[in-house]
PDB file of C-alpha atoms in Angstrom:
ATOM      1  CA  MET O  11       5.005  -7.681  14.678  1.00 67.00           C
ATOM      2  CA  ILE O  12       6.166  -4.186  13.736  1.00 76.00           C
ATOM      3  CA  ILE O  13       7.814  -5.473  10.556  1.00 78.00           C
ATOM      4  CA  THR O  14       4.625  -7.247   9.526  1.00 87.00           C
ATOM      5  CA  ARG O  15       2.580  -4.130  10.176  1.00 91.00           C
ATOM      6  CA  LYS O  16       5.057  -1.990   8.251  1.00 91.00           C
ATOM      7  CA  LYS O  17       5.027  -4.462   5.361  1.00 93.00           C
ATOM      8  CA  LEU O  18       1.235  -4.470   5.337  1.00 93.00           C
ATOM      9  CA  ALA O  19       1.113  -0.677   5.413  1.00 92.00           C
ATOM     10  CA  GLN O  20       3.545  -0.513   2.498  1.00 94.00           C
ATOM     11  CA  LYS O  21       1.463  -3.000   0.536  1.00 92.00           C
ATOM     12  CA  LEU O  22      -1.692  -1.028   1.272  1.00 91.00           C
ATOM     13  CA  MET O  23      -0.033   2.234   0.239  1.00 90.00           C
ATOM     14  CA  ASP O  24       1.189   0.636  -2.952  1.00 91.00           C
ATOM     15  CA  TYR O  25      -2.320  -0.686  -3.624  1.00 88.00           C
ATOM     16  CA  LEU O  26      -3.827   2.731  -3.039  1.00 87.00           C
ATOM     17  CA  LEU O  27      -1.184   4.355  -5.201  1.00 86.00           C
ATOM     18  CA  HIS O  28      -1.886   1.940  -8.024  1.00 84.00           C
ATOM     19  CA  ARG O  29      -5.608   2.518  -7.665  1.00 82.00           C
ATOM     20  CA  THR O  30      -5.092   6.277  -7.829  1.00 72.00           C
ATOM     21  CA  THR O  31      -2.954   5.906 -10.942  1.00 68.00           C
ATOM     22  CA  PHE O  32      -5.583   3.746 -12.589  1.00 63.00           C
ATOM     23  CA  ASN O  33      -8.317   6.135 -11.561  1.00 58.00           C
ATOM     24  CA  ASP O  34      -6.379   9.059 -12.965  1.00 56.00           C
TER      25      ASP O  34
END
């Protein structure tokens, strides 16, 4: 459960990071 949550969080962070880069 923790691993899945951590993986999801990492994916979300990566998605946000990519969005920020594109926005910039």
